[in-house]
JSON list of C-alpha atoms in Angstrom, two decimals:
[
{"chain": "A", "resi": 14, "resn": "MET", "atom": "CA", "xyz": [-15.06, 13.78, -9.85]},
{"chain": "A", "resi": 15, "resn": "ASP", "atom": "CA", "xyz": [-18.33, 15.51, -9.10]},
{"chain": "A", "resi": 16, "resn": "PRO", "atom": "CA", "xyz": [-19.64, 14.09, -5.80]},
{"chain": "A", "resi": 17, "resn": "HIS", "atom": "CA", "xyz": [-23.13, 15.25, -6.75]},
{"chain": "A", "resi": 18, "resn": "SER", "atom": "CA", "xyz": [-23.24, 13.25, -9.99]},
{"chain": "A", "resi": 19, "resn": "PRO", "atom": "CA", "xyz": [-25.66, 10.31, -10.14]},
{"chain": "A", "resi": 20, "resn": "LEU", "atom": "CA", "xyz": [-24.31, 7.29, -8.31]},
{"chain": "A", "resi": 21, "resn": "ARG", "atom": "CA", "xyz": [-24.27, 5.10, -11.38]},
{"chain": "A", "resi": 22, "resn": "GLU", "atom": "CA", "xyz": [-22.01, 7.47, -13.31]},
{"chain": "A", "resi": 23, "resn": "ARG", "atom": "CA", "xyz": [-19.82, 8.03, -10.25]},
{"chain": "A", "resi": 24, "resn": "LEU", "atom": "CA", "xyz": [-19.24, 4.29, -9.91]},
{"chain": "A", "resi": 25, "resn": "ILE", "atom": "CA", "xyz": [-18.27, 4.03, -13.56]},
{"chain": "A", "resi": 26, "resn": "ASP", "atom": "CA", "xyz": [-16.00, 7.08, -13.24]},
{"chain": "A", "resi": 27, "resn": "VAL", "atom": "CA", "xyz": [-14.22, 5.48, -10.27]},
{"chain": "A", "resi": 28, "resn": "GLY", "atom": "CA", "xyz": [-13.86, 2.20, -12.16]},
{"chain": "A", "resi": 29, "resn": "VAL", "atom": "CA", "xyz": [-12.40, 3.95, -15.20]},
{"chain": "A", "resi": 30, "resn": "GLU", "atom": "CA", "xyz": [-9.91, 5.81, -13.02]},
{"chain": "A", "resi": 31, "resn": "LEU", "atom": "CA", "xyz": [-8.93, 2.60, -11.24]},
{"chain": "A", "resi": 32, "resn": "VAL", "atom": "CA", "xyz": [-8.40, 0.54, -14.38]},
{"chain": "A", "resi": 33, "resn": "LEU", "atom": "CA", "xyz": [-6.39, 3.31, -16.03]},
{"chain": "A", "resi": 34, "resn": "THR", "atom": "CA", "xyz": [-4.11, 3.84, -13.05]},
{"chain": "A", "resi": 35, "resn": "GLU", "atom": "CA", "xyz": [-3.94, 0.45, -11.34]},
{"chain": "A", "resi": 36, "resn": "GLY", "atom": "CA", "xyz": [-5.12, -2.13, -13.87]},
{"chain": "A", "resi": 37, "resn": "THR", "atom": "CA", "xyz": [-7.92, -4.69, -13.89]},
{"chain": "A", "resi": 38, "resn": "ALA", "atom": "CA", "xyz": [-6.84, -6.33, -10.63]},
{"chain": "A", "resi": 39, "resn": "ALA", "atom": "CA", "xyz": [-7.98, -3.19, -8.76]},
{"chain": "A", "resi": 40, "resn": "LEU", "atom": "CA", "xyz": [-11.57, -3.42, -9.99]},
{"chain": "A", "resi": 41, "resn": "GLY", "atom": "CA", "xyz": [-13.08, -5.12, -6.97]},
{"chain": "A", "resi": 42, "resn": "LEU", "atom": "CA", "xyz": [-16.67, -4.17, -6.26]},
{"chain": "A", "resi": 43, "resn": "ARG", "atom": "CA", "xyz": [-15.91, -3.20, -2.65]},
{"chain": "A", "resi": 44, "resn": "GLU", "atom": "CA", "xyz": [-12.93, -1.06, -3.69]},
{"chain": "A", "resi": 45, "resn": "ILE", "atom": "CA", "xyz": [-14.98, 0.78, -6.30]},
{"chain": "A", "resi": 46, "resn": "ALA", "atom": "CA", "xyz": [-17.71, 1.41, -3.74]},
{"chain": "A", "resi": 47, "resn": "ARG", "atom": "CA", "xyz": [-15.17, 2.58, -1.15]},
{"chain": "A", "resi": 48, "resn": "ARG", "atom": "CA", "xyz": [-13.57, 5.06, -3.51]},
{"chain": "A", "resi": 49, "resn": "ALA", "atom": "CA", "xyz": [-16.98, 6.30, -4.60]},
{"chain": "A", "resi": 50, "resn": "GLY", "atom": "CA", "xyz": [-17.78, 6.97, -0.94]},
{"chain": "A", "resi": 51, "resn": "VAL", "atom": "CA", "xyz": [-20.73, 4.58, -0.68]},
{"chain": "A", "resi": 52, "resn": "SER", "atom": "CA", "xyz": [-21.46, 1.32, 1.11]},
{"chain": "A", "resi": 53, "resn": "HIS", "atom": "CA", "xyz": [-20.31, -1.88, -0.55]},
{"chain": "A", "resi": 54, "resn": "GLY", "atom": "CA", "xyz": [-23.92, -2.81, -1.23]},
{"chain": "A", "resi": 55, "resn": "ALA", "atom": "CA", "xyz": [-24.85, 0.50, -2.88]},
{"chain": "A", "resi": 56, "resn": "PRO", "atom": "CA", "xyz": [-23.66, -0.45, -6.40]},
{"chain": "A", "resi": 57, "resn": "ARG", "atom": "CA", "xyz": [-26.33, -3.18, -6.48]},
{"chain": "A", "resi": 58, "resn": "ARG", "atom": "CA", "xyz": [-28.92, -0.45, -6.90]},
{"chain": "A", "resi": 59, "resn": "HIS", "atom": "CA", "xyz": [-27.60, 0.11, -10.41]},
{"chain": "A", "resi": 60, "resn": "PHE", "atom": "CA", "xyz": [-25.48, -2.92, -11.24]},
{"chain": "A", "resi": 61, "resn": "PRO", "atom": "CA", "xyz": [-26.96, -6.26, -10.22]},
{"chain": "A", "resi": 62, "resn": "THR", "atom": "CA", "xyz": [-23.65, -8.09, -10.77]},
{"chain": "A", "resi": 63, "resn": "HIS", "atom": "CA", "xyz": [-19.96, -7.28, -10.70]},
{"chain": "A", "resi": 64, "resn": "HIS", "atom": "CA", "xyz": [-19.76, -8.16, -14.40]},
{"chain": "A", "resi": 65, "resn": "SER", "atom": "CA", "xyz": [-22.45, -5.64, -15.25]},
{"chain": "A", "resi": 66, "resn": "LEU", "atom": "CA", "xyz": [-20.37, -2.87, -13.66]},
{"chain": "A", "resi": 67, "resn": "LEU", "atom": "CA", "xyz": [-17.22, -4.05, -15.40]},
{"chain": "A", "resi": 68, "resn": "SER", "atom": "CA", "xyz": [-19.09, -4.06, -18.72]},
{"chain": "A", "resi": 69, "resn": "ALA", "atom": "CA", "xyz": [-20.17, -0.46, -18.16]},
{"chain": "A", "resi": 70, "resn": "ILE", "atom": "CA", "xyz": [-16.56, 0.52, -17.48]},
{"chain": "A", "resi": 71, "resn": "ALA", "atom": "CA", "xyz": [-15.39, -1.32, -20.60]},
{"chain": "A", "resi": 72, "resn": "ARG", "atom": "CA", "xyz": [-18.00, 0.49, -22.71]},
{"chain": "A", "resi": 73, "resn": "ARG", "atom": "CA", "xyz": [-16.29, 3.75, -21.73]},
{"chain": "A", "resi": 74, "resn": "GLY", "atom": "CA", "xyz": [-13.12, 2.31, -23.22]},
{"chain": "A", "resi": 75, "resn": "PHE", "atom": "CA", "xyz": [-14.83, 1.49, -26.51]},
{"chain": "A", "resi": 76, "resn": "ALA", "atom": "CA", "xyz": [-16.35, 4.98, -26.58]},
{"chain": "A", "resi": 77, "resn": "ASP", "atom": "CA", "xyz": [-12.92, 6.53, -26.01]},
{"chain": "A", "resi": 78, "resn": "LEU", "atom": "CA", "xyz": [-11.39, 4.36, -28.72]},
{"chain": "A", "resi": 79, "resn": "GLY", "atom": "CA", "xyz": [-14.18, 5.38, -31.09]},
{"chain": "A", "resi": 80, "resn": "VAL", "atom": "CA", "xyz": [-13.40, 9.05, -30.49]},
{"chain": "A", "resi": 81, "resn": "ARG", "atom": "CA", "xyz": [-9.74, 8.39, -31.20]},
{"chain": "A", "resi": 82, "resn": "PHE", "atom": "CA", "xyz": [-10.63, 6.54, -34.41]},
{"chain": "A", "resi": 83, "resn": "ALA", "atom": "CA", "xyz": [-12.75, 9.44, -35.59]},
{"chain": "A", "resi": 84, "resn": "ALA", "atom": "CA", "xyz": [-10.02, 11.97, -34.82]},
{"chain": "A", "resi": 85, "resn": "ALA", "atom": "CA", "xyz": [-7.29, 9.86, -36.43]},
{"chain": "A", "resi": 86, "resn": "SER", "atom": "CA", "xyz": [-9.19, 9.22, -39.66]},
{"chain": "A", "resi": 87, "resn": "ALA", "atom": "CA", "xyz": [-10.22, 12.89, -39.94]},
{"chain": "A", "resi": 88, "resn": "ARG", "atom": "CA", "xyz": [-6.60, 14.05, -39.93]},
{"chain": "A", "resi": 89, "resn": "THR", "atom": "CA", "xyz": [-5.49, 12.09, -43.00]},
{"chain": "A", "resi": 90, "resn": "GLY", "atom": "CA", "xyz": [-6.35, 11.92, -46.67]},
{"chain": "A", "resi": 91, "resn": "SER", "atom": "CA", "xyz": [-6.31, 8.68, -48.67]},
{"chain": "A", "resi": 92, "resn": "PRO", "atom": "CA", "xyz": [-8.12, 5.51, -47.50]},
{"chain": "A", "resi": 93, "resn": "ARG", "atom": "CA", "xyz": [-4.80, 3.78, -46.88]},
{"chain": "A", "resi": 94, "resn": "GLU", "atom": "CA", "xyz": [-3.54, 6.70, -44.82]},
{"chain": "A", "resi": 95, "resn": "GLN", "atom": "CA", "xyz": [-6.74, 6.51, -42.80]},
{"chain": "A", "resi": 96, "resn": "VAL", "atom": "CA", "xyz": [-6.30, 2.77, -42.24]},
{"chain": "A", "resi": 97, "resn": "ARG", "atom": "CA", "xyz": [-2.75, 3.42, -41.04]},
{"chain": "A", "resi": 98, "resn": "ALA", "atom": "CA", "xyz": [-4.02, 6.15, -38.72]},
{"chain": "A", "resi": 99, "resn": "LEU", "atom": "CA", "xyz": [-6.63, 3.76, -37.29]},
{"chain": "A", "resi": 100, "resn": "GLY", "atom": "CA", "xyz": [-4.02, 1.04, -36.85]},
{"chain": "A", "resi": 101, "resn": "CYS", "atom": "CA", "xyz": [-1.66, 3.37, -35.01]},
{"chain": "A", "resi": 102, "resn": "ALA", "atom": "CA", "xyz": [-4.54, 4.67, -32.88]},
{"chain": "A", "resi": 103, "resn": "TYR", "atom": "CA", "xyz": [-5.61, 1.11, -31.99]},
{"chain": "A", "resi": 104, "resn": "VAL", "atom": "CA", "xyz": [-2.13, -0.09, -31.05]},
{"chain": "A", "resi": 105, "resn": "GLY", "atom": "CA", "xyz": [-1.36, 3.20, -29.34]},
{"chain": "A", "resi": 106, "resn": "TYR", "atom": "CA", "xyz": [-4.50, 2.99, -27.22]},
{"chain": "A", "resi": 107, "resn": "ALA", "atom": "CA", "xyz": [-3.68, -0.59, -26.23]},
{"chain": "A", "resi": 108, "resn": "LEU", "atom": "CA", "xyz": [-0.18, 0.37, -25.10]},
{"chain": "A", "resi": 109, "resn": "GLU", "atom": "CA", "xyz": [-1.21, 3.59, -23.40]},
{"chain": "A", "resi": 110, "resn": "HIS", "atom": "CA", "xyz": [-4.18, 2.10, -21.54]},
{"chain": "A", "resi": 111, "resn": "ARG", "atom": "CA", "xyz": [-3.22, -1.53, -21.02]},
{"chain": "A", "resi": 112, "resn": "GLY", "atom": "CA", "xyz": [-5.65, -2.14, -18.18]},
{"chain": "A", "resi": 113, "resn": "MET", "atom": "CA", "xyz": [-8.63, -0.74, -20.03]},
{"chain": "A", "resi": 114, "resn": "PHE", "atom": "CA", "xyz": [-7.70, -2.56, -23.25]},
{"chain": "A", "resi": 115, "resn": "GLU", "atom": "CA", "xyz": [-7.49, -5.85, -21.35]},
{"chain": "A", "resi": 116, "resn": "LEU", "atom": "CA", "xyz": [-10.89, -5.22, -19.76]},
{"chain": "A", "resi": 117, "resn": "MET", "atom": "CA", "xyz": [-12.50, -4.33, -23.10]},
{"chain": "A", "resi": 118, "resn": "PHE", "atom": "CA", "xyz": [-11.62, -7.72, -24.55]},
{"chain": "A", "resi": 119, "resn": "ARG", "atom": "CA", "xyz": [-12.19, -9.99, -21.56]},
{"chain": "A", "resi": 120, "resn": "HIS", "atom": "CA", "xyz": [-14.11, -12.90, -23.02]},
{"chain": "A", "resi": 121, "resn": "GLU", "atom": "CA", "xyz": [-16.52, -13.32, -20.11]},
{"chain": "A", "resi": 122, "resn": "LEU", "atom": "CA", "xyz": [-17.64, -9.71, -20.55]},
{"chain": "A", "resi": 123, "resn": "LEU", "atom": "CA", "xyz": [-17.76, -9.78, -24.34]},
{"chain": "A", "resi": 124, "resn": "ASP", "atom": "CA", "xyz": [-19.78, -12.98, -24.36]},
{"chain": "A", "resi": 125, "resn": "SER", "atom": "CA", "xyz": [-22.26, -11.83, -21.74]},
{"chain": "A", "resi": 126, "resn": "GLU", "atom": "CA", "xyz": [-25.72, -11.46, -23.23]},
{"chain": "A", "resi": 127, "resn": "ARG", "atom": "CA", "xyz": [-26.64, -8.88, -20.65]},
{"chain": "A", "resi": 128, "resn": "ALA", "atom": "CA", "xyz": [-24.95, -5.52, -20.48]},
{"chain": "A", "resi": 129, "resn": "GLU", "atom": "CA", "xyz": [-24.59, -3.01, -17.69]},
{"chain": "A", "resi": 130, "resn": "ASN", "atom": "CA", "xyz": [-27.96, -3.37, -16.05]},
{"chain": "A", "resi": 131, "resn": "THR", "atom": "CA", "xyz": [-30.55, -6.03, -16.70]},
{"chain": "A", "resi": 132, "resn": "GLY", "atom": "CA", "xyz": [-33.10, -7.23, -14.23]},
{"chain": "A", "resi": 133, "resn": "GLU", "atom": "CA", "xyz": [-32.61, -10.83, -15.37]},
{"chain": "A", "resi": 134, "resn": "GLU", "atom": "CA", "xyz": [-29.09, -10.92, -13.96]},
{"chain": "A", "resi": 135, "resn": "GLY", "atom": "CA", "xyz": [-30.21, -9.33, -10.78]},
{"chain": "A", "resi": 136, "resn": "ALA", "atom": "CA", "xyz": [-33.02, -11.68, -9.93]},
{"chain": "A", "resi": 137, "resn": "GLY", "atom": "CA", "xyz": [-33.55, -11.45, -6.21]},
{"chain": "A", "resi": 138, "resn": "GLU", "atom": "CA", "xyz": [-31.54, -8.22, -5.96]},
{"chain": "A", "resi": 139, "resn": "GLU", "atom": "CA", "xyz": [-32.90, -4.78, -5.38]},
{"chain": "A", "resi": 140, "resn": "VAL", "atom": "CA", "xyz": [-32.42, -2.86, -8.62]},
{"chain": "A", "resi": 141, "resn": "THR", "atom": "CA", "xyz": [-33.93, 0.59, -8.65]},
{"chain": "A", "resi": 142, "resn": "GLU", "atom": "CA", "xyz": [-32.32, 2.24, -11.67]},
{"chain": "A", "resi": 143, "resn": "GLU", "atom": "CA", "xyz": [-34.87, 3.41, -14.17]},
{"chain": "A", "resi": 144, "resn": "GLY", "atom": "CA", "xyz": [-35.00, 1.01, -17.09]},
{"chain": "A", "resi": 145, "resn": "ALA", "atom": "CA", "xyz": [-33.63, -1.95, -15.15]},
{"chain": "A", "resi": 146, "resn": "GLY", "atom": "CA", "xyz": [-34.58, -5.25, -16.69]},
{"chain": "A", "resi": 147, "resn": "ARG", "atom": "CA", "xyz": [-34.30, -3.90, -20.23]},
{"chain": "A", "resi": 148, "resn": "GLN", "atom": "CA", "xyz": [-32.20, -6.11, -22.50]},
{"chain": "A", "resi": 149, "resn": "GLN", "atom": "CA", "xyz": [-29.09, -4.31, -23.70]},
{"chain": "A", "resi": 150, "resn": "PRO", "atom": "CA", "xyz": [-26.70, -5.10, -26.57]},
{"chain": "A", "resi": 151, "resn": "ARG", "atom": "CA", "xyz": [-23.81, -7.37, -25.70]},
{"chain": "A", "resi": 152, "resn": "LEU", "atom": "CA", "xyz": [-20.51, -5.67, -24.98]},
{"chain": "A", "resi": 153, "resn": "ARG", "atom": "CA", "xyz": [-19.04, -7.46, -28.00]},
{"chain": "A", "resi": 154, "resn": "GLU", "atom": "CA", "xyz": [-21.34, -5.40, -30.22]},
{"chain": "A", "resi": 155, "resn": "SER", "atom": "CA", "xyz": [-19.42, -2.28, -29.19]},
{"chain": "A", "resi": 156, "resn": "THR", "atom": "CA", "xyz": [-16.73, -3.42, -31.63]},
{"chain": "A", "resi": 157, "resn": "ILE", "atom": "CA", "xyz": [-19.09, -3.44, -34.63]},
{"chain": "A", "resi": 158, "resn": "PRO", "atom": "CA", "xyz": [-19.07, 0.30, -35.51]},
{"chain": "A", "resi": 159, "resn": "LEU", "atom": "CA", "xyz": [-15.27, 0.37, -35.31]},
{"chain": "A", "resi": 160, "resn": "PHE", "atom": "CA", "xyz": [-15.01, -2.73, -37.48]},
{"chain": "A", "resi": 161, "resn": "ARG", "atom": "CA", "xyz": [-17.45, -1.35, -40.04]},
{"chain": "A", "resi": 162, "resn": "LEU", "atom": "CA", "xyz": [-15.33, 1.78, -40.33]},
{"chain": "A", "resi": 163, "resn": "LEU", "atom": "CA", "xyz": [-12.29, -0.38, -41.04]},
{"chain": "A", "resi": 164, "resn": "VAL", "atom": "CA", "xyz": [-14.18, -2.52, -43.59]},
{"chain": "A", "resi": 165, "resn": "GLY", "atom": "CA", "xyz": [-15.30, 0.58, -45.48]},
{"chain": "A", "resi": 166, "resn": "LEU", "atom": "CA", "xyz": [-11.74, 1.86, -45.75]},
{"chain": "A", "resi": 167, "resn": "VAL", "atom": "CA", "xyz": [-10.33, -1.54, -46.71]},
{"chain": "A", "resi": 168, "resn": "SER", "atom": "CA", "xyz": [-12.88, -1.82, -49.51]},
{"chain": "A", "resi": 169, "resn": "ARG", "atom": "CA", "xyz": [-11.50, 1.43, -50.93]},
{"chain": "A", "resi": 170, "resn": "CYS", "atom": "CA", "xyz": [-7.92, 0.20, -50.66]},
{"chain": "A", "resi": 171, "resn": "ARG", "atom": "CA", "xyz": [-8.39, -3.17, -52.37]},
{"chain": "A", "resi": 172, "resn": "ALA", "atom": "CA", "xyz": [-10.72, -3.99, -55.24]},
{"chain": "A", "resi": 173, "resn": "ASP", "atom": "CA", "xyz": [-10.08, -7.72, -54.94]},
{"chain": "A", "resi": 174, "resn": "GLY", "atom": "CA", "xyz": [-11.02, -10.02, -52.10]},
{"chain": "A", "resi": 175, "resn": "ASP", "atom": "CA", "xyz": [-13.66, -9.85, -49.40]},
{"chain": "A", "resi": 176, "resn": "PRO", "atom": "CA", "xyz": [-13.18, -6.56, -47.49]},
{"chain": "A", "resi": 177, "resn": "GLU", "atom": "CA", "xyz": [-14.71, -8.01, -44.31]},
{"chain": "A", "resi": 178, "resn": "VAL", "atom": "CA", "xyz": [-12.30, -10.95, -44.29]},
{"chain": "A", "resi": 179, "resn": "ILE", "atom": "CA", "xyz": [-9.33, -8.71, -45.08]},
{"chain": "A", "resi": 180, "resn": "ALA", "atom": "CA", "xyz": [-10.37, -6.22, -42.39]},
{"chain": "A", "resi": 181, "resn": "ALA", "atom": "CA", "xyz": [-10.84, -9.03, -39.86]},
{"chain": "A", "resi": 182, "resn": "ALA", "atom": "CA", "xyz": [-7.38, -10.44, -40.61]},
{"chain": "A", "resi": 183, "resn": "LEU", "atom": "CA", "xyz": [-5.84, -6.97, -40.34]},
{"chain": "A", "resi": 184, "resn": "TRP", "atom": "CA", "xyz": [-7.63, -6.34, -37.03]},
{"chain": "A", "resi": 185, "resn": "ALA", "atom": "CA", "xyz": [-6.37, -9.67, -35.67]},
{"chain": "A", "resi": 186, "resn": "ASN", "atom": "CA", "xyz": [-2.85, -8.77, -36.81]},
{"chain": "A", "resi": 187, "resn": "LEU", "atom": "CA", "xyz": [-2.98, -5.34, -35.12]},
{"chain": "A", "resi": 188, "resn": "HIS", "atom": "CA", "xyz": [-4.43, -6.83, -31.94]},
{"chain": "A", "resi": 189, "resn": "GLY", "atom": "CA", "xyz": [-1.62, -9.36, -31.85]},
{"chain": "A", "resi": 190, "resn": "VAL", "atom": "CA", "xyz": [0.96, -6.63, -32.38]},
{"chain": "A", "resi": 191, "resn": "ALA", "atom": "CA", "xyz": [-0.52, -4.64, -29.50]},
{"chain": "A", "resi": 192, "resn": "GLN", "atom": "CA", "xyz": [-0.55, -7.58, -27.09]},
{"chain": "A", "resi": 193, "resn": "LEU", "atom": "CA", "xyz": [2.86, -9.00, -27.99]},
{"chain": "A", "resi": 194, "resn": "TRP", "atom": "CA", "xyz": [4.44, -5.56, -27.82]},
{"chain": "A", "resi": 195, "resn": "ALA", "atom": "CA", "xyz": [2.86, -4.88, -24.42]},
{"chain": "A", "resi": 196, "resn": "TRP", "atom": "CA", "xyz": [4.10, -8.23, -23.12]},
{"chain": "A", "resi": 197, "resn": "GLY", "atom": "CA", "xyz": [7.62, -7.41, -24.30]},
{"chain": "A", "resi": 198, "resn": "SER", "atom": "CA", "xyz": [7.80, -10.33, -26.74]},
{"chain": "A", "resi": 199, "resn": "LEU", "atom": "CA", "xyz": [8.15, -8.28, -29.93]},
{"chain": "A", "resi": 200, "resn": "PRO", "atom": "CA", "xyz": [10.74, -5.83, -28.56]},
{"chain": "A", "resi": 201, "resn": "LEU", "atom": "CA", "xyz": [12.73, -8.86, -27.38]},
{"chain": "A", "resi": 202, "resn": "VAL", "atom": "CA", "xyz": [12.81, -10.68, -30.72]},
{"chain": "A", "resi": 203, "resn": "LEU", "atom": "CA", "xyz": [13.50, -7.46, -32.61]},
{"chain": "A", "resi": 204, "resn": "GLU", "atom": "CA", "xyz": [16.26, -6.14, -30.34]},
{"chain": "A", "resi": 205, "resn": "ALA", "atom": "CA", "xyz": [18.98, -7.28, -32.74]},
{"chain": "A", "resi": 206, "resn": "HIS", "atom": "CA", "xyz": [17.63, -4.72, -35.23]},
{"chain": "A", "resi": 207, "resn": "GLY", "atom": "CA", "xyz": [18.06, -1.88, -32.76]},
{"chain": "A", "resi": 208, "resn": "PRO", "atom": "CA", "xyz": [15.12, 0.27, -31.66]},
{"chain": "A", "resi": 209, "resn": "VAL", "atom": "CA", "xyz": [12.12, -0.58, -33.83]},
{"chain": "A", "resi": 210, "resn": "PRO", "atom": "CA", "xyz": [9.11, 1.73, -33.44]},
{"chain": "A", "resi": 211, "resn": "VAL", "atom": "CA", "xyz": [5.83, -0.13, -33.18]},
{"chain": "A", "resi": 212, "resn": "GLU", "atom": "CA", "xyz": [4.55, 1.92, -36.12]},
{"chain": "A", "resi": 213, "resn": "ARG", "atom": "CA", "xyz": [6.84, -0.12, -38.39]},
{"chain": "A", "resi": 214, "resn": "LEU", "atom": "CA", "xyz": [4.89, -3.22, -37.42]},
{"chain": "A", "resi": 215, "resn": "VAL", "atom": "CA", "xyz": [1.65, -1.41, -38.20]},
{"chain": "A", "resi": 216, "resn": "ASP", "atom": "CA", "xyz": [3.05, -0.59, -41.65]},
{"chain": "A", "resi": 217, "resn": "ALA", "atom": "CA", "xyz": [4.12, -4.21, -42.13]},
{"chain": "A", "resi": 218, "resn": "ALA", "atom": "CA", "xyz": [0.62, -5.39, -41.23]},
{"chain": "A", "resi": 219, "resn": "LEU", "atom": "CA", "xyz": [-0.89, -3.01, -43.77]},
{"chain": "A", "resi": 220, "resn": "ASP", "atom": "CA", "xyz": [1.55, -4.22, -46.46]},
{"chain": "A", "resi": 221, "resn": "ALA", "atom": "CA", "xyz": [0.65, -7.82, -45.66]},
{"chain": "A", "resi": 222, "resn": "HIS", "atom": "CA", "xyz": [-3.11, -7.33, -45.91]},
{"chain": "A", "resi": 223, "resn": "LEU", "atom": "CA", "xyz": [-3.49, -4.40, -48.31]},
{"chain": "A", "resi": 224, "resn": "GLY", "atom": "CA", "xyz": [-0.40, -4.83, -50.46]},
{"chain": "A", "resi": 225, "resn": "PRO", "atom": "CA", "xyz": [2.61, -2.50, -50.62]},
{"chain": "A", "resi": 226, "resn": "ASP", "atom": "CA", "xyz": [1.96, 1.21, -50.53]},
{"chain": "A", "resi": 227, "resn": "ARG", "atom": "CA", "xyz": [2.61, 2.50, -54.04]},
{"chain": "A", "resi": 228, "resn": "SER", "atom": "CA", "xyz": [1.74, 6.13, -53.41]}
]
């Protein structure tokens, strides 16, 4: 980490490192400040609330997932192959970065109407970052570009049905696979079948929502 980088970015960098290595429980404001080498009150200059800092960290996760989506879809050919690549990338990210994935979908962050730094949240606090007080998109809206990519591919895989509804159901299925696999529930119920790679569940989800692959 560059100690000469702006404080705001350094705090986010520390938070990302913490959540990736130690999970969401490590994301205390004082611990982030300590590891960034600043006083525990220093983050308030850029993040008026703890939630605003957590939202900024979670946005890094969505950005990283977006990069993975772009790389995964670029490596394959047909729309269905691209959907499978996105599904594997989504589940793979969730299992590889469990702490970040959990943070990205924490309801109190997703439902917040104020993102990383808004002066409204910090009423009475000293907020000196340029642009403070400017309304930002909700964290939940970070999912929209990824969902739109999925909808576009689904519409090319199925001529019938509402592609948004189908894509939403597929997303919910993949999210459930990721969580239940991470919790150990799916490996447990499938253990009688021997080792089952999680990619088989991604394929089953695609078959369920897009129909069997006839290629």
